Short mmCIF file of C-alpha atoms in Angstrom, two decimals:
data_model
loop_
_atom_site.label_atom_id
_atom_site.label_comp_id
_atom_site.label_asym_id
_atom_site.label_seq_id
_atom_site.Cartn_x
_atom_site.Cartn_y
_atom_site.Cartn_z
CA UNK A 44 11.28 -11.33 -19.87
CA UNK A 45 11.21 -8.70 -17.12
CA UNK A 46 8.70 -9.13 -14.30
CA UNK A 47 7.51 -5.93 -12.64
CA UNK A 48 5.67 -6.03 -9.34
CA UNK A 49 3.56 -2.91 -9.64
CA UNK A 50 0.49 -1.14 -8.35
CA UNK A 51 2.11 2.30 -8.12
CA UNK A 52 2.48 5.20 -10.52
CA UNK A 53 6.22 4.52 -10.45
CA UNK A 54 5.63 1.06 -11.91
CA UNK A 55 3.77 2.62 -14.83
CA UNK A 56 6.66 4.98 -15.48
CA UNK A 57 8.99 1.97 -15.47
CA UNK A 58 6.73 0.25 -18.02
CA UNK A 59 6.97 3.26 -20.32
CA UNK A 60 10.76 3.37 -19.88
CA UNK A 61 11.10 -0.31 -20.78
CA UNK A 62 8.68 -0.04 -23.70
CA UNK A 63 10.63 2.86 -25.20
CA UNK A 64 13.73 0.68 -25.17
CA UNK A 65 12.09 -2.37 -26.70
CA UNK A 66 12.21 -4.61 -23.64
CA UNK A 67 9.68 -7.37 -23.03
CA UNK A 68 7.97 -7.15 -19.66
CA UNK A 69 4.98 -8.31 -17.69
CA UNK A 70 3.33 -6.49 -14.78
CA UNK A 71 1.91 -8.16 -11.69
CA UNK A 72 -0.72 -6.25 -9.69
CA UNK A 73 -3.07 -7.22 -6.86
CA UNK A 74 -6.23 -5.20 -7.57
CA UNK A 75 -8.62 -4.64 -10.46
CA UNK A 76 -7.96 -0.91 -10.28
CA UNK A 77 -4.25 -1.57 -10.61
CA UNK A 78 -4.96 -3.87 -13.52
CA UNK A 79 -6.94 -1.18 -15.33
CA UNK A 80 -4.06 1.26 -15.04
CA UNK A 81 -1.37 -1.28 -15.90
CA UNK A 82 -3.14 -2.34 -19.09
CA UNK A 83 -2.67 1.20 -20.39
CA UNK A 84 1.09 0.71 -20.16
CA UNK A 85 1.65 -3.02 -20.64
CA UNK A 86 0.40 -5.74 -22.97
CA UNK A 87 0.84 -8.46 -20.36
CA UNK A 88 -0.70 -7.97 -16.92
CA UNK A 89 -1.29 -10.47 -14.13
CA UNK A 90 -4.00 -9.50 -11.64
CA UNK A 91 -3.60 -11.87 -8.72
CA UNK A 92 -2.33 -11.77 -5.14
CA UNK A 93 0.72 -13.97 -5.56
CA UNK A 94 2.48 -15.67 -2.68
CA UNK A 95 6.10 -16.78 -2.94
CA UNK A 96 5.19 -20.06 -4.63
CA UNK A 97 2.95 -18.25 -7.10
CA UNK A 98 5.74 -15.83 -7.95
CA UNK A 99 8.12 -18.70 -8.60
CA UNK A 100 5.54 -20.32 -10.88
CA UNK A 101 5.17 -17.11 -12.93
CA UNK A 102 8.95 -16.75 -13.15
CA UNK A 103 9.28 -20.25 -14.54
CA UNK A 104 6.35 -20.01 -16.96
CA UNK A 105 7.41 -16.60 -18.31
CA UNK A 106 11.15 -17.32 -18.36
CA UNK A 107 11.79 -14.24 -16.24
CA UNK A 108 15.38 -12.98 -16.17
CA UNK A 109 14.96 -9.80 -14.10
CA UNK A 110 12.59 -8.73 -11.33
CA UNK A 111 11.77 -5.09 -10.67
CA UNK A 112 9.93 -4.43 -7.41
CA UNK A 113 8.01 -1.16 -7.72
CA UNK A 114 5.28 -1.95 -5.20
CA UNK A 115 3.99 0.47 -2.59
CA UNK A 116 6.46 1.12 0.27
CA UNK A 117 4.02 -0.52 2.68
CA UNK A 118 3.54 -3.69 0.62
CA UNK A 119 6.29 -5.37 2.63
CA UNK A 120 4.80 -8.86 2.34
CA UNK A 121 4.89 -8.66 -1.45
CA UNK A 122 8.46 -7.37 -1.46
CA UNK A 123 9.64 -10.01 0.99
CA UNK A 124 8.05 -12.75 -1.12
CA UNK A 125 9.55 -11.28 -4.29
CA UNK A 126 13.05 -11.22 -2.81
CA UNK A 127 12.71 -14.78 -1.54
CA UNK A 128 11.34 -16.01 -4.86
CA UNK A 129 14.10 -14.24 -6.78
CA UNK A 130 16.70 -15.82 -4.52
CA UNK A 131 15.30 -19.33 -4.88
CA UNK A 132 15.07 -18.95 -8.65
CA UNK A 133 18.49 -17.27 -8.91
CA UNK A 134 17.02 -14.25 -10.73
CA UNK A 135 18.36 -10.69 -10.25
CA UNK A 136 16.11 -8.48 -8.10
CA UNK A 137 16.06 -4.68 -7.99
CA UNK A 138 13.92 -2.47 -5.77
CA UNK A 139 12.78 0.92 -7.06
CA UNK A 140 11.89 3.69 -4.61
CA UNK A 141 11.57 7.39 -5.18
CA UNK A 142 14.48 9.34 -3.79
CA UNK A 143 12.06 11.70 -2.01
CA UNK A 144 10.90 8.89 0.26
CA UNK A 145 7.24 8.69 1.23
CA UNK A 146 4.31 10.59 -0.22
CA UNK A 147 3.57 13.99 1.27
CA UNK A 148 0.25 12.94 2.77
CA UNK A 149 1.75 10.03 4.73
CA UNK A 150 2.96 10.44 8.31
CA UNK A 151 4.85 7.41 9.56
CA UNK A 152 4.89 6.63 13.27
CA UNK A 153 6.03 3.81 15.54
CA UNK A 154 3.10 3.32 17.93
CA UNK A 155 -0.33 4.48 19.07
CA UNK A 156 1.08 7.26 21.21
CA UNK A 157 2.94 8.80 18.27
CA UNK A 158 -0.07 8.24 16.01
CA UNK A 159 -2.36 10.19 18.32
CA UNK A 160 0.09 13.06 18.70
CA UNK A 161 0.54 13.31 14.95
CA UNK A 162 -3.18 13.08 14.17
CA UNK A 163 -4.09 15.65 16.84
CA UNK A 164 -1.77 18.14 15.17
CA UNK A 165 -3.23 17.48 11.72
CA UNK A 166 -6.98 17.80 12.31
CA UNK A 167 -9.96 17.63 14.63
CA UNK A 168 -12.06 14.96 12.89
CA UNK A 169 -10.01 11.78 13.09
CA UNK A 170 -11.09 8.62 11.27
CA UNK A 171 -9.77 5.40 12.82
CA UNK A 172 -9.43 2.27 10.69
CA UNK A 173 -7.55 0.35 13.38
CA UNK A 174 -10.46 -1.72 14.69
CA UNK A 175 -11.86 -1.84 18.21
CA UNK A 176 -9.10 -3.63 20.13
CA UNK A 177 -7.16 -0.49 21.06
CA UNK A 178 -10.04 1.95 20.75
CA UNK A 179 -10.02 2.92 24.48
CA UNK A 180 -6.37 3.99 24.14
CA UNK A 181 -7.09 6.12 21.07
CA UNK A 182 -10.06 7.81 22.69
CA UNK A 183 -8.07 8.54 25.85
CA UNK A 184 -5.18 10.02 23.87
CA UNK A 185 -7.33 12.15 21.58
CA UNK A 186 -9.22 14.35 24.07
CA UNK A 187 -11.34 17.05 22.49
CA UNK A 188 -11.16 15.44 19.05
CA UNK A 189 -14.09 14.10 17.05
CA UNK A 190 -13.06 10.45 16.77
CA UNK A 191 -14.79 8.37 14.10
CA UNK A 192 -14.25 4.63 14.57
CA UNK A 193 -14.83 2.04 11.86
CA UNK A 194 -15.53 -1.23 13.64
CA UNK A 195 -17.18 -4.58 13.02
CA UNK A 196 -21.00 -4.56 13.12
CA UNK A 197 -21.12 -6.71 16.25
CA UNK A 198 -23.34 -5.85 19.22
CA UNK A 199 -20.60 -6.14 21.84
CA UNK A 200 -18.29 -3.90 19.84
CA UNK A 201 -20.91 -1.22 19.32
CA UNK A 202 -21.79 -1.29 23.02
CA UNK A 203 -18.11 -0.86 23.86
CA UNK A 204 -17.95 2.17 21.55
CA UNK A 205 -20.95 3.71 23.28
CA UNK A 206 -19.41 3.07 26.68
CA UNK A 207 -16.38 5.06 25.54
CA UNK A 208 -18.67 7.99 24.86
CA UNK A 209 -18.86 7.70 21.09
CA UNK A 210 -22.13 8.89 19.57
CA UNK A 211 -23.98 7.47 16.56
CA UNK A 212 -22.18 9.75 14.09
CA UNK A 213 -18.83 8.54 15.43
CA UNK A 214 -19.44 4.84 14.85
CA UNK A 215 -19.15 3.26 11.40
CA UNK A 216 -20.18 -0.37 11.89
CA UNK A 217 -19.22 -2.19 8.71
CA UNK A 218 -17.37 -5.30 7.65
CA UNK A 219 -14.81 -5.11 4.88
CA UNK A 220 -13.28 -5.49 2.42
CA UNK A 221 -13.41 -1.77 1.64
CA UNK A 222 -12.65 -0.58 -1.86
CA UNK A 223 -10.84 2.63 -2.68
CA UNK A 224 -14.13 4.19 -3.80
CA UNK A 225 -15.97 3.18 -0.61
CA UNK A 226 -13.18 4.48 1.60
CA UNK A 227 -13.19 7.74 -0.29
CA UNK A 228 -16.94 8.16 0.16
CA UNK A 229 -16.84 7.29 3.86
CA UNK A 230 -14.06 9.78 4.51
CA UNK A 231 -15.94 12.43 2.55
CA UNK A 232 -19.32 11.81 4.19
CA UNK A 233 -17.89 11.88 7.72
CA UNK A 234 -15.85 14.99 7.07
CA UNK A 235 -12.64 13.23 8.08
CA UNK A 236 -9.65 15.53 8.30
CA UNK A 237 -7.07 12.85 9.06
CA UNK A 238 -7.02 9.06 9.03
CA UNK A 239 -5.11 6.67 11.29
CA UNK A 240 -4.32 3.16 10.14
CA UNK A 241 -1.87 0.34 10.73
CA UNK A 242 0.55 -0.94 8.15
CA UNK A 243 -1.07 -4.18 7.07
CA UNK A 244 -0.93 -6.60 4.20
CA UNK A 245 -3.20 -6.77 1.15
CA UNK A 246 -5.97 -8.52 3.08
CA UNK A 247 -6.17 -5.54 5.42
CA UNK A 248 -7.08 -3.22 2.54
CA UNK A 249 -4.13 -0.98 3.34
CA UNK A 250 -3.49 0.26 -0.20
CA UNK A 251 -7.16 1.15 -0.66
CA UNK A 252 -7.11 3.31 2.48
CA UNK A 253 -3.97 5.14 1.42
CA UNK A 254 -5.31 5.74 -2.08
CA UNK A 255 -8.58 7.15 -0.74
CA UNK A 256 -6.70 9.60 1.47
CA UNK A 257 -4.61 10.65 -1.49
CA UNK A 258 -7.74 11.18 -3.60
CA UNK A 259 -9.17 13.57 -1.00
CA UNK A 260 -5.92 15.19 0.10
CA UNK A 261 -6.38 13.87 3.64
CA UNK A 262 -3.27 13.26 5.74
CA UNK A 263 -2.78 9.64 6.70
CA UNK A 264 -1.03 8.57 9.89
CA UNK A 265 0.45 5.10 9.56
CA UNK A 266 1.71 2.92 12.41
CA UNK A 267 4.56 1.13 10.70
CA UNK A 268 5.94 -2.35 10.89
CA UNK A 269 9.67 -2.84 11.32
CA UNK A 270 11.34 -1.73 8.07
CA UNK A 271 12.22 -4.27 5.42
CA UNK A 272 15.82 -4.54 4.25
CA UNK A 273 15.60 -4.35 0.47
CA UNK A 274 18.21 -5.65 -1.94
CA UNK A 275 19.68 -3.55 -4.76
CA UNK A 276 17.70 -0.34 -4.20
CA UNK A 277 17.66 2.31 -6.94
CA UNK A 278 16.01 5.74 -6.82
CA UNK A 279 16.14 6.77 -10.48
CA UNK A 280 14.56 4.90 -13.38
CA UNK A 281 17.65 5.54 -15.47
CA UNK A 282 19.60 3.29 -13.11
CA UNK A 283 17.69 0.34 -14.58
CA UNK A 284 19.99 0.55 -17.58
CA UNK A 285 22.71 -1.30 -15.69
CA UNK A 286 20.33 -4.25 -15.22
CA UNK A 287 18.76 -4.27 -18.69
CA UNK A 288 21.73 -3.38 -20.89
CA UNK A 289 22.08 -6.93 -22.22
CA UNK A 290 18.35 -7.68 -22.36
CA UNK A 291 15.81 -7.39 -25.16
#
């Protein structure tokens, strides 16, 4: 059995490639939306946010003999857990990434300073999903821009926003989690031209933010974590043949 960690369009293409060659596989995704898509390409789908122990359990129960990591480039926690689980279970691991790198609408930066410079060049209405902690720095580094801040609906936080000069139409006071559909509607209603976020794990709703930007064609500026060192990286689906040649 081949275990695919999915949630991307690439993972669906991999499913089709494996199906055409008669391989047995199961897809693991973290969201209901991902599950809906995966079920169109796979008979067996797990919809659950698996930690390392959970991955090991699935590998044992499903007699997994190969792991294909086709998660989003920013899902570093999932990839790290998958590599660790594969190592502890002595199962081959292969990471699939497109040779073109990141999606066109993503702009990867190292810190707030770079994020503000990139966003300022991409649009005038800038939607921040980075919380309130560093809001003064963003406001100071985005002079003349219409900054829209999504923050917790807490009195002290809203007061702090007002003290920074933000008006009512620049403050979105809501508590997550935020779905892809809700993010899309908020970006549309506020007229956002660019979004700034931090690379976070599944609990931070990172994938849902990125997907919403992609839906609307809005550039997304991402403050990255240190890069993850993947094992056995391939950039073409055809390269999977070397890992599956003796499998059925």
